[in-house]
Tab-separated table of C-alpha atoms in Angstrom:
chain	number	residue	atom	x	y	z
A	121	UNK	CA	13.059	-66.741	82.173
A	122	UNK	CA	12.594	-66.196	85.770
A	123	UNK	CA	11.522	-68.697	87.940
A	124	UNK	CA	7.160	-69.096	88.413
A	125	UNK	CA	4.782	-71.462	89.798
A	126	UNK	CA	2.010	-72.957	87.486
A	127	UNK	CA	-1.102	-73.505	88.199
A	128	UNK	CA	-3.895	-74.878	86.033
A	129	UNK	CA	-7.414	-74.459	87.690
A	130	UNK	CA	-9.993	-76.288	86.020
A	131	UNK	CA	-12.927	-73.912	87.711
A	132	UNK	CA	-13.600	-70.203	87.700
A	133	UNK	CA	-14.076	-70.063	91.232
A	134	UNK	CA	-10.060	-71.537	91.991
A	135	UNK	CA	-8.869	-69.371	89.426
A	136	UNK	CA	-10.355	-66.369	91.266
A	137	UNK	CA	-9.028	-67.918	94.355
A	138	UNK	CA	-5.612	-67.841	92.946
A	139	UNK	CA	-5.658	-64.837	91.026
A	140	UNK	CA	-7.261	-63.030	93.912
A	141	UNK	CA	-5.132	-64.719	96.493
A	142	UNK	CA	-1.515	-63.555	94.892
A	143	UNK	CA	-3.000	-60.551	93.468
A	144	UNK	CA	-0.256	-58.401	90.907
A	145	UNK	CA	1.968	-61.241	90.993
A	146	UNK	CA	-0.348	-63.923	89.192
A	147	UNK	CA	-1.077	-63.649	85.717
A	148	UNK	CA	-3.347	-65.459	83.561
A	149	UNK	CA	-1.796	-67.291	80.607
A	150	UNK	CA	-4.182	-68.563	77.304
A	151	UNK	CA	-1.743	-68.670	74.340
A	152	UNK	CA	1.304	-67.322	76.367
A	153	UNK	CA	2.055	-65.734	72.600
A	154	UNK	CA	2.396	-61.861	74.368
A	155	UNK	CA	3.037	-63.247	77.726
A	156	UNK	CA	6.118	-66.002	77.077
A	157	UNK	CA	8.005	-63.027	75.208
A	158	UNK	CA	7.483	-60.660	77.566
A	159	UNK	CA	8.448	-62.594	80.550
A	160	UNK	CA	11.260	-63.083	78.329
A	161	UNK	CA	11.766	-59.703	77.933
A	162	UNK	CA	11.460	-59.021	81.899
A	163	UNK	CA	8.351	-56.790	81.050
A	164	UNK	CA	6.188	-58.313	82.707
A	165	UNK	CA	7.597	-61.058	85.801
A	166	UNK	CA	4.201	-62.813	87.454
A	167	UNK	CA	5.455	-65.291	89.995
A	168	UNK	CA	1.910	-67.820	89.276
A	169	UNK	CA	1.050	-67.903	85.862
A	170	UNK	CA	-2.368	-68.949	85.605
A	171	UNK	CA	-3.694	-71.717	82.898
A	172	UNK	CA	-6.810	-70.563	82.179
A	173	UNK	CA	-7.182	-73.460	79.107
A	174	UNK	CA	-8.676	-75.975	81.606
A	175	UNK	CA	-12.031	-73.979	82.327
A	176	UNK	CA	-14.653	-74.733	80.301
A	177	UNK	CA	-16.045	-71.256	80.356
A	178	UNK	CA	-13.141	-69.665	79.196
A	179	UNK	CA	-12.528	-72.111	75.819
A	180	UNK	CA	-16.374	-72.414	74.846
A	181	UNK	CA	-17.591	-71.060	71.429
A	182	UNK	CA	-21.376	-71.147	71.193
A	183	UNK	CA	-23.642	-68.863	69.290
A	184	UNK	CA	-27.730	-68.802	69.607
A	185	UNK	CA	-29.450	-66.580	66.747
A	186	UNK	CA	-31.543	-64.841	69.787
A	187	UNK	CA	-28.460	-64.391	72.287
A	188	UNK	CA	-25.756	-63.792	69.595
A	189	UNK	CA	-22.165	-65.023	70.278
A	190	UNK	CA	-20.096	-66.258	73.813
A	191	UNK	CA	-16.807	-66.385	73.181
A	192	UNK	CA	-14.201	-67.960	75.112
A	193	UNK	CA	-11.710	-65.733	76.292
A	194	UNK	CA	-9.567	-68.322	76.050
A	195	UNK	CA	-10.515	-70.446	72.428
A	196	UNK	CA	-7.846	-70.063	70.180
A	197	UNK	CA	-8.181	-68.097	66.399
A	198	UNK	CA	-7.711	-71.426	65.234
A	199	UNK	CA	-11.479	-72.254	66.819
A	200	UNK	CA	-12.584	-69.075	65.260
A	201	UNK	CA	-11.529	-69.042	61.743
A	202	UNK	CA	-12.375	-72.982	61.000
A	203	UNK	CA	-16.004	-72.102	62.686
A	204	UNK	CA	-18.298	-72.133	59.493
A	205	UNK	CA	-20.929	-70.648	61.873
A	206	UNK	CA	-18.648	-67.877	62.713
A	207	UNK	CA	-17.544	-67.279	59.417
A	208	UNK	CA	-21.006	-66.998	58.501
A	209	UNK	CA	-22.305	-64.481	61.087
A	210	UNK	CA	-18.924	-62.851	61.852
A	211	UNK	CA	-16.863	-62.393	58.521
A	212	UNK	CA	-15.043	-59.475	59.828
A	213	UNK	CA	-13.771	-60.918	63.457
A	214	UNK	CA	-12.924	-64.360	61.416
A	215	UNK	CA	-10.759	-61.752	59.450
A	216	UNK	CA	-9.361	-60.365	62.359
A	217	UNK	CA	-8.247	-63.574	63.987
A	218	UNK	CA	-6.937	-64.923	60.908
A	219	UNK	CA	-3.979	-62.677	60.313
A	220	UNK	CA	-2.649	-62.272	63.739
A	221	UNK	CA	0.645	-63.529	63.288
A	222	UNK	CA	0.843	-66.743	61.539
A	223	UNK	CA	-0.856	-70.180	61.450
A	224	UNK	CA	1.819	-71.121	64.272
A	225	UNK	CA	0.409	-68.187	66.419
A	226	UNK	CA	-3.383	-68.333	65.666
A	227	UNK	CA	-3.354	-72.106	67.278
A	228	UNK	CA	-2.572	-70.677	70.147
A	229	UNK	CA	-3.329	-67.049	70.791
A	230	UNK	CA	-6.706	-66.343	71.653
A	231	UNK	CA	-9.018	-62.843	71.176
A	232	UNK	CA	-9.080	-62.702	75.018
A	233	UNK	CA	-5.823	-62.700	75.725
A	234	UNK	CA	-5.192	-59.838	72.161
A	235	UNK	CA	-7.837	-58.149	74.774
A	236	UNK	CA	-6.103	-58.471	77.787
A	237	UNK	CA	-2.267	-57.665	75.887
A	238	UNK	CA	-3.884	-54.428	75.660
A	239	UNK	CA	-1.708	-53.402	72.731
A	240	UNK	CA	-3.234	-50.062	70.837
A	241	UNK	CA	-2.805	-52.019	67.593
A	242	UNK	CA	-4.627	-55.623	68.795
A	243	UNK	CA	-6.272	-56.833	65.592
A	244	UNK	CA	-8.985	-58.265	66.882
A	245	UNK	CA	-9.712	-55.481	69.305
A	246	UNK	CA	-11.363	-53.286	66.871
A	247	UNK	CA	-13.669	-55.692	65.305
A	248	UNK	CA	-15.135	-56.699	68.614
A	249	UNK	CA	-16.041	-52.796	68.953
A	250	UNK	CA	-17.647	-53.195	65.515
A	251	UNK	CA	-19.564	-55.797	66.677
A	252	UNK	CA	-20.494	-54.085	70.240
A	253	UNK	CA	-18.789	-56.649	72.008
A	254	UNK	CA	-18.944	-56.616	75.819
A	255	UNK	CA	-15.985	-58.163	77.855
A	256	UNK	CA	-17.616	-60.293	81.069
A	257	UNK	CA	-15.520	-60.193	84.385
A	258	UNK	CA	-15.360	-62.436	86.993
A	259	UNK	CA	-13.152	-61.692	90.503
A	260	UNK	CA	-13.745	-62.215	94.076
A	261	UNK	CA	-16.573	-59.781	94.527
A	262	UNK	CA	-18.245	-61.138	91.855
A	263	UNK	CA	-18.844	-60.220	88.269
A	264	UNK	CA	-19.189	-57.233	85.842
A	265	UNK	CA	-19.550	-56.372	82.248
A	266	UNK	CA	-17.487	-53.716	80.461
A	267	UNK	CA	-17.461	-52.158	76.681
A	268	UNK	CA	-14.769	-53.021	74.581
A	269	UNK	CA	-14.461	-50.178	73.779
A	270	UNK	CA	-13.706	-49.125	77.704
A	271	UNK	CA	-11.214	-52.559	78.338
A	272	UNK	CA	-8.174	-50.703	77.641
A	273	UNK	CA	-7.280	-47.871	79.502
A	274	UNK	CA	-3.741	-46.785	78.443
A	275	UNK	CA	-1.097	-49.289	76.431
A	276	UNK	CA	-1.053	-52.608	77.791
A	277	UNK	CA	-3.281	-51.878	80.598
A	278	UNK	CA	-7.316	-52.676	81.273
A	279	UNK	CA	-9.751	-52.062	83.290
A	280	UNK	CA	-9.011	-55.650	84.827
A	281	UNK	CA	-8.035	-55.411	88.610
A	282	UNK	CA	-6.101	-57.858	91.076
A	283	UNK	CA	-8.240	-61.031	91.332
A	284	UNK	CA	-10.481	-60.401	87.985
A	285	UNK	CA	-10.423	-63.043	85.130
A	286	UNK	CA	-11.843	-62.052	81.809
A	287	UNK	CA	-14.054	-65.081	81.156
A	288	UNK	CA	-16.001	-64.665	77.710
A	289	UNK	CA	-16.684	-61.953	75.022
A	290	UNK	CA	-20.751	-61.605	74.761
A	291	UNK	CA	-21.521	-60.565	70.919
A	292	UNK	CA	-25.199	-59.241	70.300
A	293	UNK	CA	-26.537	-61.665	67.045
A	294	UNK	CA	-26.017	-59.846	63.846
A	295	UNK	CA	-29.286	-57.910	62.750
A	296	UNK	CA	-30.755	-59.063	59.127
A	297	UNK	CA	-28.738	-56.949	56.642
A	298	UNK	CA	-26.029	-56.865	58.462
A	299	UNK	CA	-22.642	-57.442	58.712
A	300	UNK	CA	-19.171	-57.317	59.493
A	301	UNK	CA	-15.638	-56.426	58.099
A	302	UNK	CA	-11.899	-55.970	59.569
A	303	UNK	CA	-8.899	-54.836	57.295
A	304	UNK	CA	-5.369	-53.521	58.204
A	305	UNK	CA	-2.499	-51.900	56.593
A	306	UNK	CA	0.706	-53.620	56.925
A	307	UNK	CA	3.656	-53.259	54.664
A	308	UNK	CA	3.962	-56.991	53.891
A	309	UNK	CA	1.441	-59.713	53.075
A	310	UNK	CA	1.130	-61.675	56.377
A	311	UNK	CA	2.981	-61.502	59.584
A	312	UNK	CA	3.441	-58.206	60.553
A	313	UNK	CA	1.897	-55.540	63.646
A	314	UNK	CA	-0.960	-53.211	61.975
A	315	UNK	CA	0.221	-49.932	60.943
A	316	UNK	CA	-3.621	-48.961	60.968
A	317	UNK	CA	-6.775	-51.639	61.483
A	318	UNK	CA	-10.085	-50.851	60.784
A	319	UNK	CA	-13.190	-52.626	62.073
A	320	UNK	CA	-16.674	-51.690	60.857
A	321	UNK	CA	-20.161	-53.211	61.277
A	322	UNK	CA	-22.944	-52.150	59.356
A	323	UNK	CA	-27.176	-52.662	58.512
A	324	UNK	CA	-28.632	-51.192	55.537
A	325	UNK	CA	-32.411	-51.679	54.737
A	326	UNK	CA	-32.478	-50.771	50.973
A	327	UNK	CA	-30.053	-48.096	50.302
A	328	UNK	CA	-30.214	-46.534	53.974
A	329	UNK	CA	-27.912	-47.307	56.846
A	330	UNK	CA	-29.815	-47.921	59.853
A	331	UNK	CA	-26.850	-49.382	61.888
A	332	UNK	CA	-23.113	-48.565	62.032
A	333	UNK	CA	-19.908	-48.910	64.773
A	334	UNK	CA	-16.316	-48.385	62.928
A	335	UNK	CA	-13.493	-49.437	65.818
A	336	UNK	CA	-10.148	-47.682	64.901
A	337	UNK	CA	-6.739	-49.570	65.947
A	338	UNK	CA	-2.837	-48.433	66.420
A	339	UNK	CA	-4.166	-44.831	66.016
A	340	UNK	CA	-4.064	-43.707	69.755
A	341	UNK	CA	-2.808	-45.268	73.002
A	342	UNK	CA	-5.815	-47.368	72.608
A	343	UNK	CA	-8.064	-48.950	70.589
A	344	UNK	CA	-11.129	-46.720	69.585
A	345	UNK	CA	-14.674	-46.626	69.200
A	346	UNK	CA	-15.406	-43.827	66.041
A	347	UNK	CA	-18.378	-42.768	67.445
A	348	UNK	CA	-18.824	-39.632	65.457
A	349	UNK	CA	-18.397	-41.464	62.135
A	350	UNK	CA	-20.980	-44.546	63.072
A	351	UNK	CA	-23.558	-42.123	64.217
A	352	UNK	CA	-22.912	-40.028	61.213
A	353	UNK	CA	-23.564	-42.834	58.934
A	354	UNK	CA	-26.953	-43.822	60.501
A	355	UNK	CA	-30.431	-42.740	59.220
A	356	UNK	CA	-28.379	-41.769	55.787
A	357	UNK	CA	-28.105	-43.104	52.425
A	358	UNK	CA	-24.992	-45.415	52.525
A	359	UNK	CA	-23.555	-43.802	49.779
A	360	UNK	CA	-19.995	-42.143	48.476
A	361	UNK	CA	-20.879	-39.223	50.002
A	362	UNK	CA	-21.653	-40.746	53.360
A	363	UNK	CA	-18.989	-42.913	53.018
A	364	UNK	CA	-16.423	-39.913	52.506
A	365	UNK	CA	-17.797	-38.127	55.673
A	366	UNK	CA	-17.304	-41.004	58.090
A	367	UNK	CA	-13.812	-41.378	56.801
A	368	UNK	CA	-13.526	-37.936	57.257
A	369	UNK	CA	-14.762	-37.490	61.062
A	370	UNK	CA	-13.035	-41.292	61.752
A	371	UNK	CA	-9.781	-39.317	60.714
A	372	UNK	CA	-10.471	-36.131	63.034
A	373	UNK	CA	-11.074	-38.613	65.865
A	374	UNK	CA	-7.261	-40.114	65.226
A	375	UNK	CA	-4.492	-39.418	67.100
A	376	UNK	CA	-1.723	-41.398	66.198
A	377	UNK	CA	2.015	-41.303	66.917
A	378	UNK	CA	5.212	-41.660	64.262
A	379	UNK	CA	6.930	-44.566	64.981
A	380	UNK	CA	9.163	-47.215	63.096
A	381	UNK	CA	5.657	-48.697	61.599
A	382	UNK	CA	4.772	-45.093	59.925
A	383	UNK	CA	4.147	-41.301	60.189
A	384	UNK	CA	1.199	-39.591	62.108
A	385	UNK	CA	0.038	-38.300	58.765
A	386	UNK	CA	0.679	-41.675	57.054
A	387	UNK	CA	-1.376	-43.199	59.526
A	388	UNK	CA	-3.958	-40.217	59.652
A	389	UNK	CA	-4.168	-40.714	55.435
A	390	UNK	CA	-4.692	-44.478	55.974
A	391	UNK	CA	-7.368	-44.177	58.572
A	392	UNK	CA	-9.905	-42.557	55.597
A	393	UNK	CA	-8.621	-45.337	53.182
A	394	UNK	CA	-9.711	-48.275	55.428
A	395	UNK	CA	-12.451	-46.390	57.055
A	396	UNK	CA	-13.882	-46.743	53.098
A	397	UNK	CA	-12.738	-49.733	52.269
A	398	UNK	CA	-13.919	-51.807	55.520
A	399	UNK	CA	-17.618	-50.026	54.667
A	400	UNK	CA	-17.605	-50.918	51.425
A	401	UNK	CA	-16.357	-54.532	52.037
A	402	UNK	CA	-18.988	-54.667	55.212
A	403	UNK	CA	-21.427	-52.926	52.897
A	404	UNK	CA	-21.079	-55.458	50.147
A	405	UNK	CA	-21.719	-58.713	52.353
A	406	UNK	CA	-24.881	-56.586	54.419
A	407	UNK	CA	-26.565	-56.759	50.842
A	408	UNK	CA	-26.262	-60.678	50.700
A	409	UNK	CA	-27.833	-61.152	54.499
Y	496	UNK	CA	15.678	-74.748	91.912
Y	497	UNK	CA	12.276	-74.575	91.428
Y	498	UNK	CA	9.968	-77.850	92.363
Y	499	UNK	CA	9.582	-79.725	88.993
Y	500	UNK	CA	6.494	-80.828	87.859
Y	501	UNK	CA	5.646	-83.911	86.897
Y	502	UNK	CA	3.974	-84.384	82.961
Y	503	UNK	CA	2.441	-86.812	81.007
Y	504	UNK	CA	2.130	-86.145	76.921
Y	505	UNK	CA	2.662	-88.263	74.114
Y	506	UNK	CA	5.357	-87.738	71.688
Y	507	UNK	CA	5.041	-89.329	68.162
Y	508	UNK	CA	2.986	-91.826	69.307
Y	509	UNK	CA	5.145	-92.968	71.863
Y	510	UNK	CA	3.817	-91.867	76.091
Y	511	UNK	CA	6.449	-89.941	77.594
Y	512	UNK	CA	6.368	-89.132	81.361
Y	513	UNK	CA	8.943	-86.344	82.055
Y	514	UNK	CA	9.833	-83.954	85.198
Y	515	UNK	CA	10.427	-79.835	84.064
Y	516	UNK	CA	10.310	-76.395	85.655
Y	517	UNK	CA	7.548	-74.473	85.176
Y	518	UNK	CA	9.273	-71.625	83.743
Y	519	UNK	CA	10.909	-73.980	80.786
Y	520	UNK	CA	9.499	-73.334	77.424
Y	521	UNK	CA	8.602	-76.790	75.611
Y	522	UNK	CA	11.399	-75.984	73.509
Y	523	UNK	CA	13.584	-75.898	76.244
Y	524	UNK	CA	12.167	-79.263	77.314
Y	525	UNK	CA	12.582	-81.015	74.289
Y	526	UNK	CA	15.960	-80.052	73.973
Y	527	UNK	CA	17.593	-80.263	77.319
Y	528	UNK	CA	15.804	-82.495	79.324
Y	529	UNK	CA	14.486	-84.938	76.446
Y	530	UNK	CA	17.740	-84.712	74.147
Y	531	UNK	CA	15.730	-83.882	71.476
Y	532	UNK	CA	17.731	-81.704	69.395
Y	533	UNK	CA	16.067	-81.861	65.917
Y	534	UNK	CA	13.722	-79.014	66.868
Y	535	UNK	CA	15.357	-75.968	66.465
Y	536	UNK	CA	15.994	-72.709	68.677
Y	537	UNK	CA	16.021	-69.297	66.500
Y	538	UNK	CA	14.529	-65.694	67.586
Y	539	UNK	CA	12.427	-67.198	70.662
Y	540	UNK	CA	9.688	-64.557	69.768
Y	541	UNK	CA	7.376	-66.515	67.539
Y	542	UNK	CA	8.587	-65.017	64.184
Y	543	UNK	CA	10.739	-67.494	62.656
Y	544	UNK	CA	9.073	-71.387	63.231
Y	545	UNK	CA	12.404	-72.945	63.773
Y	546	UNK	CA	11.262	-74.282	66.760
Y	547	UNK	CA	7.604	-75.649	65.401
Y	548	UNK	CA	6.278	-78.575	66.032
Y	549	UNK	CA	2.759	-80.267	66.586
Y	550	UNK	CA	0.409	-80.005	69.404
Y	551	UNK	CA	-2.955	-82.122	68.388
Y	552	UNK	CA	-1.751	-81.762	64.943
Y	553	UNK	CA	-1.920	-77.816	65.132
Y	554	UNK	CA	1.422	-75.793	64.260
Y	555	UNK	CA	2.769	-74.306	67.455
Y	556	UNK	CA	5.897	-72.469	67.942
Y	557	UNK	CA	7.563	-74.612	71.118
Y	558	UNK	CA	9.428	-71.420	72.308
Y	559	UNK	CA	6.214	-69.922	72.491
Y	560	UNK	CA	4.457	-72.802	75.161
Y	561	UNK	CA	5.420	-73.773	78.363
Y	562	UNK	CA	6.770	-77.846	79.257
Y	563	UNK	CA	3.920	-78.010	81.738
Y	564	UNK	CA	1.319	-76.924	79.142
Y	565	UNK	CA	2.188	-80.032	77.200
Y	566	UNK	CA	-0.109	-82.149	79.808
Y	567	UNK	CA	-2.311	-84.444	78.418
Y	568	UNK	CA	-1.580	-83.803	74.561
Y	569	UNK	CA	-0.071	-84.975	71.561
Y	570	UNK	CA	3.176	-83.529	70.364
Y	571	UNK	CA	4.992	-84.619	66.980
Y	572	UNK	CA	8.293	-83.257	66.786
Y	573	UNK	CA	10.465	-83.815	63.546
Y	574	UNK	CA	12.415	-86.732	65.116
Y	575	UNK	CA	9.089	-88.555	64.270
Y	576	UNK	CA	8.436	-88.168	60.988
Y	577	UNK	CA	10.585	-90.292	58.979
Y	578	UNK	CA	9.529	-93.823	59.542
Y	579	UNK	CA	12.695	-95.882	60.621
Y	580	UNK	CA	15.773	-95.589	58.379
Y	581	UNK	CA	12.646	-94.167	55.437
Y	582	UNK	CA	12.818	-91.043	55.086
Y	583	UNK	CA	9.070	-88.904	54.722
Y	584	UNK	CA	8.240	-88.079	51.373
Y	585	UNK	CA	8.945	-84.041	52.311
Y	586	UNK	CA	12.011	-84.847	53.566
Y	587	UNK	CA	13.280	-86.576	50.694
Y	588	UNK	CA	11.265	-84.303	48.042
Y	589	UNK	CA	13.347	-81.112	50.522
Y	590	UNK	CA	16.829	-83.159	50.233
Y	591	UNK	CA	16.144	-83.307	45.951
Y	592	UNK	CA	15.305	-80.263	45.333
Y	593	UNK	CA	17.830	-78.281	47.648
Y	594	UNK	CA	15.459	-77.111	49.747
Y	595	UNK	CA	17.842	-76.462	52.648
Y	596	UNK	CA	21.197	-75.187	53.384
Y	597	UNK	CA	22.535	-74.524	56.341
Y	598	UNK	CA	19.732	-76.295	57.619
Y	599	UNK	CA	18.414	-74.388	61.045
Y	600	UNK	CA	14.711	-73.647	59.455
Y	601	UNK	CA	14.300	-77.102	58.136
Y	602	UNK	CA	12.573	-79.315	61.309
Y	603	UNK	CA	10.092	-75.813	61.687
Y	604	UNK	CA	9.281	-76.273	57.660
Y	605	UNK	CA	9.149	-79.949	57.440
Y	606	UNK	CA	6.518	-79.547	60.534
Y	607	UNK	CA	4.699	-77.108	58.758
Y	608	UNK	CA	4.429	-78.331	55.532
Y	609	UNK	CA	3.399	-81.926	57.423
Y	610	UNK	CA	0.557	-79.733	58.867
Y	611	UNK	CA	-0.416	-78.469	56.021
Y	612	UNK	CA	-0.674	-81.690	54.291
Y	613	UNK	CA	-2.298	-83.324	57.026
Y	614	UNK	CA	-5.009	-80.959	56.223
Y	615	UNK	CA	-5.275	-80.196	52.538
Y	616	UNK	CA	-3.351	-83.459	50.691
Y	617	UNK	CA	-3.181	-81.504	47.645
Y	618	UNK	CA	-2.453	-77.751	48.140
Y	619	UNK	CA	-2.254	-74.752	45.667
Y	620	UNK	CA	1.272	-72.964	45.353
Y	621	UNK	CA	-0.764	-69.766	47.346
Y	622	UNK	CA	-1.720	-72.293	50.151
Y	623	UNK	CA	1.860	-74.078	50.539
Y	624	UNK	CA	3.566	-70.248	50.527
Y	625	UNK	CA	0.344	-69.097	53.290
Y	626	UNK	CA	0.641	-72.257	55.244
Y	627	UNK	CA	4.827	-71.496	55.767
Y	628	UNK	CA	4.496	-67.717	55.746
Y	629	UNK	CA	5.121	-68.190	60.194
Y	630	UNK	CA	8.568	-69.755	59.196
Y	631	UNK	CA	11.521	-68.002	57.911
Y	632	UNK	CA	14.018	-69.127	56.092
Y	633	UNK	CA	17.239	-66.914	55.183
Y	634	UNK	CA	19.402	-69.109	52.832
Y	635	UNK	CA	17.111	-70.544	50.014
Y	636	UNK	CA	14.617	-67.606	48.649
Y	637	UNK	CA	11.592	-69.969	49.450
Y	638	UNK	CA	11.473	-70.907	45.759
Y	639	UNK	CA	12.830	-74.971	46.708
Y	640	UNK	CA	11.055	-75.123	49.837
Y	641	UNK	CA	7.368	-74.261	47.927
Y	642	UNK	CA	8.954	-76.669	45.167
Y	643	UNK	CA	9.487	-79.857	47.171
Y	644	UNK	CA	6.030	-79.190	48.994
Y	645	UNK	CA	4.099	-79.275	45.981
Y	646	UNK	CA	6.382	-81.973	44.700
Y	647	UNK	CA	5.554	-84.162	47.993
Y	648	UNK	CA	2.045	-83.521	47.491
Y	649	UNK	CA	2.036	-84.547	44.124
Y	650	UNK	CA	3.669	-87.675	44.580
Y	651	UNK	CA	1.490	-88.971	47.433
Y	652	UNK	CA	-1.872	-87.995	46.333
């Protein structure tokens, strides 16, 4: 690996010093589980890697019923999975951090930095759209919030500029009858890059959905928000029928790519199998809340 | 050369203040500046666990974190985990039932498995194959390693 200089601020305002101060050349480092390999790699060759673990902002995990969820950038799956308030509210991002790599990875990586990686297929990427997640920003001219849906602009780049830090993921509370769900296709049980990932939040009251967001993974150079499918789904009976249709428009919003992982029309097929199965799944657990 | 920093971590149990380069993994630290050659190099990608060890008692890949990142916590590496010339009940329960052969995967498994234990004394077969599904093993089929885990667990609890 190429030579760096490390710094660990232990406030948001040095970090934006230093990441504003060496600009393209500073990076910030949470797990280091994308960044060490691709430094590795030469793909990506910051001269100051920034420790971001230090800043108590940036590893915090706190949830309020009214306010709904700050996340870290920086807390590690670990934090998320073994959070029994999490795994109450949040089934489907617990899901999603819980099968990024393996146990070895998810004490480390964080769903910040899976944000930040930018990778089309991020696992946690699309349940954070599910949940209408909103990424907050802090640089030197001060700070801003953007969708998750609108963090990644093309693969492995954001909306982040010189200087900004990602500090937290803001998560609205989950609605009564609500609830979440992630699942992904790969062609093993654990350890493995989705082929396709599905995210999908959902409210019913009775038998009607009154609520939905699907997010759509490794099915275009980013990660999606199916907006025709949610809105489809809302103001209907959540039924087969409605299921079927959201699967159906979540498919025509696709645009995936063959690669080593699978065909376009592999992927296409397996975008209207998850897009049912996360429902259902989400479905089933709404009717418990 | 780069300036090298100064860090202060513990390492099974014992306070170790060492000098590194930022841009050495902890792996690489362990290894070349510490002499600590139980822990294991293999892909350097976090997919095989040769290299894991503990950090607070979590499973991290070493390859995977940087020296300086070790600052103020607890590592256990597999050159702590027998207890003098006594070996730990996984490594004898992995030496009975064959668990290794040529040997490269073991420190990551043992560290694993210790993990695991640490957590849940008495694990299921499904949580003993989950809890080492991040290490890789190309010589036994698994079958032993799952074996002697369960085995360990059984005899201590």
């Amino acid at each position: 690996m190429h030579e760096i200089h490390y710094e660990a601020p232990t406030s948001l305002e040095q970090a934006v010093g230093i990441l504003a101060k060496h600009g393209d050349s500073a990076r910030p480092i949470c797990g280091g589980t994308d960044l060490l390999i691709q430094m590795r790699a030469g793909v990506r060759r910051p001269h100051y890697v920034v420790d971001v673990k230090h800043i108590a902002a940036l590893t915090g995990i706190a949830f309020d019923p009214k306010s709904g969820l700050r996340l870290g950038a920086a807390a590690p799956c670990i934090e998320i999975f073994e959070n029994a308030t999490l795994r109450r509210h949040y089934p489907g991002l617990v899901e999603a951090a819980h099968l990024i790599g393996s146990l070895q990875i998810q004490s480390r990586a964080s769903v910040g930095g899976n944000l930040c990686n930018g990778s089309p297929a991020a696992d946690t990427t699309p349940a954070l759209i599910a949940l209408g997640a909103v990424a907050r920003l802090v640089g030197p001219k001060g700070e801003r919030q953007v969708k998750v849906e609108e963090f990644v602009v093309s693969p492995g780049r954001t909306v982040i500029q010189p200087g900004e830090l990602l500090v937290e993921l803001l998560i609205p509370p989950p609605p009564p009858h609500s609830a979440d769900a992630y699942i992904r296709f790969i062609p093993r049980n654990e350890m493995d890059i989705a082929v396709v990932g599905i995210g999908a939040a959902i409210t019913l009251e009775g038998d009607r959905c009154t609520a939905a967001r699907i997010g759509m993974g490794a099915v275009a150079p980013t990660p999606l928000f199916a907006a025709k499918a949610s809105q489809a789904l809302v103001g209907k009976k959540f039924d087969a029928v409605a299921i079927e249709n959201a699967a159906q428009l979540a498919i025509e919003q696709a645009s995936p790519i063959d690669d080593m992982r699978g065909t376009a029309e592999f992927r296409r097929h397996l975008v209207g199998v998850l897009t049912r199965r996360t429902l259902e799944r989400a479905a089933e657990r709404a009717r418990r809340n | 050369m780069a300036k090298r920093t100064l860090v202060e971590t513990v390492i099974n149990n014992e306070p170790v203040e060492l000098l590194c380069e930022p841009r050495q993994s902890l792996l690489e630290v362990l290894r070349d500046e510490l002499h600590m050659t139980g822990t294991k190099e293999g892909c350097l990608t976090g997919d095989c666990g040769a290299c894991t060890i503990l950090v607070d008692g979590r499973p991290v890949c070493s390859c995977l974190m940087l020296g300086v990142e070790a600052q103020g916590h607890k590592l256990e590496t597999i050159e702590g985990l027998a207890t003098g010339a006594e070996l730990h009940p996984l490594q004898r329960k992995f030496l009975e039932h064959a668990s290794l052969q040529c040997g490269i995967c073991t420190p990551g498994f043992l560290m694993s498995a210790k993990a695991l234990l640490d957590k849940i004394p008495r694990p299921t077969e499904a949580e003993v194959r989950y809890h080492l599904a991040g290490n890789l093993c190309r010589c036994t089929g698994y079958d032993k390693i799952v074996r002697a885990v369960l085995d360990a667990a059984r005899e201590s609890g």
